């Protein structure tokens, strides 16, 4: 992070300059009142999810402040998208090391403002404290679903197709670029593309309002395709058959795969995709494809849910892939 | 904190053993689904507030785990009480240093369970990560208020009486006991009482459902009586006259004051009281006192709001006290 010269003012001045302008919802009372209101919406459920993100674990402390801000938000918007919920707003608590200054905070707020506008949400509250440890953020994000219609991990049924949005594995490669610079034999523009995919997720919230009518179950892919498919299978008491060669890859990822810079297994096990994995009954496939085409969201069938308790990944040559990913482990 | 021998298991096992049993609300789906639901309640607003608490800043890392847990919850329940909101539930994100083990987590969960039962709330979600820094918690707490009736800081009117619940300043003394042990010439039982008052706030949530009908404005006293009265005056564009000799003090605090261990100004400026400060119109005083008597909540008039922009504290001998507290400053 930039160690800028302008020290932070007291907490009240910090809230007034940095955070209050982000509280565009009048029910957040300009953050002057310790609490915000969310008015009930008859026929709707508020869907609520929380994440904690820590420098050195979930992001690099010296990533650009506006990108850190936008990733914070987008990771949580992706959670909401996976539930079929339309974003409403968020609360943000922030623990700042002493060397974070005002310029960093202004850049951070700029990133939040940009994405708030894009996704139609408001900051609703939070807290700001100093810490002797790494920069730490906690976000609580809220969205709306029709009453009783929030998508669950547990709703998948045998025979449902396994569909994923967008491309898988770019972020695993982008993280590699972030850590070690350009990948050998991969064009710079591909490396840039992959890095961008890692730094700035594209949560599929445009699809969220339609999902309840299309999918039996859903999850956003944050722990990696293999791990998150595992979560859905476990919650739904099902197995799955995946044709790994059908997993959608970007041109950049295909290039890296062809170069041997990464294996298909690594792409499938890498995290931070923030695409959606959906359990789609055959009767909804036509409608799903039509909707995705309208929204310009790529959608790909990669396999199906099965009665068996086992998850089988079959490689491009018909070989069984050994996938043993449980996603990132914190402890 | 205790550095116990039993290491934490992976995140999923930790959630299953420690946190899932706390998710008593069926709409939290046993914490297996990344998100919880709060069903809309026609005619009600959801009141939502967030706090971040860090070891070494907001609590001592070696406080008992169950007391840390209960204070976390109670600080936020006090925020809700100050808004006249009836508690519904909370989300909790947790960053744990590597030396926290399972026994600590079990004690922590025991504290949460005890207070959840007492206050009728459920854990609704959260996140658990490791940190290289101090133990850090972020809580988002939610409660219900009648539509449009959430109490604000900004509602106080000139002539309203300033009322406070309970006693003021015990926590400032309790913090002193926590830091430096027994206060000279103060009986051990008084020191124990003060320490308990610091470690375990008593949020006034029983009064919350009645406040909208009684008070013009309210705040929970967390930054100190002087600072929080300042917040209400600023938000309401008012001044205040306080008879400092009328500020309610416990027997233990009166003893410490008589001994010269602390000044009246320090008691008024100390934080962590978690009592309520209310702006009460004369027409509501009888009803307020009746309600507080029914609920066994001490209530005391300490002054009144005025047109002037100034806040004047008059001491027991009629002298003007110099109060210049802005509460705790993080930066």
XYZ file of C-alpha atoms in Angstrom, chain A residues 26-206:
181
model
C -31.373 8.000 2.678
C -32.081 5.193 5.147
C -28.374 5.199 6.028
C -28.808 8.710 7.515
C -25.438 9.865 6.195
C -23.795 7.476 8.676
C -24.521 9.942 11.476
C -26.714 7.635 13.501
C -24.971 4.315 14.380
C -27.558 2.344 12.422
C -29.366 2.140 9.104
C -32.846 0.977 8.217
C -33.935 -1.548 5.647
C -37.668 -1.216 5.102
C -39.522 -4.521 4.821
C -40.710 -5.503 1.352
C -43.783 -7.705 1.592
C -43.288 -10.826 -0.525
C -39.501 -10.513 -0.370
C -36.781 -12.033 1.785
C -33.625 -10.155 2.661
C -30.643 -12.347 1.796
C -27.648 -11.577 3.964
C -24.037 -12.762 3.755
C -20.737 -11.772 5.405
C -17.062 -12.080 4.496
C -13.825 -11.085 6.161
C -10.834 -10.232 3.961
C -7.308 -9.741 5.238
C -4.217 -8.324 3.547
C -1.758 -11.104 2.820
C -4.484 -13.747 2.835
C -7.237 -12.541 0.485
C -5.453 -9.712 -1.294
C -2.023 -8.130 -1.504
C -1.526 -5.110 0.737
C 0.118 -3.261 -2.140
C -2.657 -3.884 -4.661
C -4.170 -0.611 -5.862
C -6.566 0.734 -3.212
C -9.459 1.167 -5.632
C -9.066 -2.405 -6.872
C -8.974 -3.772 -3.317
C -12.217 -1.891 -2.668
C -13.909 -3.158 -5.789
C -12.856 -6.750 -5.204
C -14.195 -6.579 -1.630
C -17.559 -5.529 -2.933
C -17.644 -7.865 -5.910
C -16.766 -10.976 -3.925
C -19.855 -10.353 -1.833
C -22.054 -9.406 -4.784
C -21.045 -12.729 -6.290
C -22.282 -14.487 -3.140
C -25.622 -12.730 -3.593
C -25.742 -13.633 -7.291
C -25.276 -17.278 -6.311
C -28.389 -17.007 -4.161
C -30.431 -15.394 -6.918
C -30.599 -12.178 -4.885
C -30.676 -8.632 -6.255
C -28.152 -6.465 -4.371
C -29.478 -3.864 -1.926
C -26.515 -2.541 0.054
C -23.655 -3.370 2.398
C -22.013 -2.570 5.694
C -18.242 -2.336 5.880
C -15.970 -2.505 8.907
C -12.349 -1.569 8.427
C -9.233 -2.122 10.571
C -6.386 0.061 9.335
C -2.663 -0.173 10.080
C -1.120 3.117 11.193
C 0.708 3.648 7.901
C -2.485 3.981 5.852
C -3.035 7.626 5.005
C -5.734 9.792 3.506
C -4.694 9.418 -0.133
C -5.029 5.665 0.167
C -8.470 6.070 1.749
C -9.593 8.434 -1.020
C -8.523 5.944 -3.687
C -10.271 3.174 -1.763
C -13.480 5.227 -1.570
C -13.243 6.005 -5.292
C -13.268 2.282 -6.041
C -16.286 1.732 -3.805
C -18.145 4.660 -5.372
C -17.496 3.390 -8.890
C -18.859 -0.068 -8.148
C -21.752 1.171 -6.041
C -22.893 3.107 -9.083
C -22.380 0.173 -11.410
C -24.260 -2.276 -9.219
C -26.875 0.090 -7.812
C -26.030 -0.309 -4.139
C -25.300 1.929 -1.161
C -23.053 1.771 1.855
C -25.359 1.416 4.868
C -23.002 1.567 7.826
C -19.871 0.208 9.404
C -17.033 0.938 11.718
C -13.442 2.138 11.401
C -10.668 1.247 13.830
C -6.895 1.137 13.951
C -5.048 -2.173 14.147
C -1.518 -3.327 14.917
C -2.087 -6.160 12.437
C -2.707 -6.371 8.697
C -5.421 -4.371 6.977
C -8.690 -6.196 7.628
C -12.126 -5.692 6.119
C -15.450 -7.261 6.954
C -18.405 -6.830 4.635
C -22.020 -7.727 5.238
C -23.927 -7.624 1.952
C -27.681 -7.729 1.535
C -29.988 -8.395 -1.369
C -33.580 -9.294 -2.119
C -35.089 -12.573 -3.247
C -38.722 -13.488 -3.703
C -40.182 -14.933 -0.507
C -38.995 -18.506 -0.003
C -37.171 -18.507 -3.362
C -33.545 -17.965 -2.367
C -31.440 -20.474 -4.278
C -29.725 -23.040 -2.101
C -26.772 -25.324 -2.550
C -29.029 -28.154 -1.520
C -31.570 -28.019 -4.329
C -29.743 -29.913 -7.112
C -31.495 -33.039 -8.400
C -30.156 -36.135 -10.177
C -30.104 -35.544 -13.935
C -29.820 -31.761 -13.583
C -27.211 -30.359 -15.944
C -24.178 -28.691 -14.373
C -23.785 -25.305 -16.029
C -21.163 -22.633 -15.416
C -21.076 -19.014 -16.508
C -18.042 -17.414 -18.146
C -14.594 -19.014 -18.032
C -12.946 -21.064 -15.294
C -9.366 -20.895 -14.048
C -8.354 -17.416 -15.244
C -7.973 -16.220 -11.673
C -5.652 -19.074 -10.724
C -3.411 -17.951 -13.583
C -3.905 -14.283 -12.743
C -2.764 -14.946 -9.175
C 0.366 -16.573 -10.616
C 0.979 -13.444 -12.719
C 0.406 -11.252 -9.658
C 2.930 -13.283 -7.684
C 5.638 -14.014 -10.229
C 5.079 -11.722 -13.202
C 4.434 -12.769 -16.819
C 4.103 -16.495 -17.528
C 6.849 -17.782 -19.880
C 5.726 -17.991 -23.528
C 2.386 -16.329 -22.827
C 1.761 -13.016 -24.658
C 1.787 -9.948 -22.425
C -1.803 -9.131 -23.380
C -2.894 -12.557 -22.155
C -1.005 -12.043 -18.906
C -2.707 -8.649 -18.512
C -6.081 -10.241 -19.168
C -5.500 -12.944 -16.561
C -4.220 -10.480 -13.963
C -7.292 -8.313 -14.494
C -9.526 -11.342 -14.061
C -7.833 -12.045 -10.723
C -7.941 -8.475 -9.472
C -11.456 -7.566 -10.611
C -14.129 -10.262 -10.466
C -17.263 -9.867 -12.588
C -20.098 -11.020 -10.340
C -22.974 -12.372 -12.411
C -25.640 -10.300 -10.739
C -27.503 -9.581 -13.992
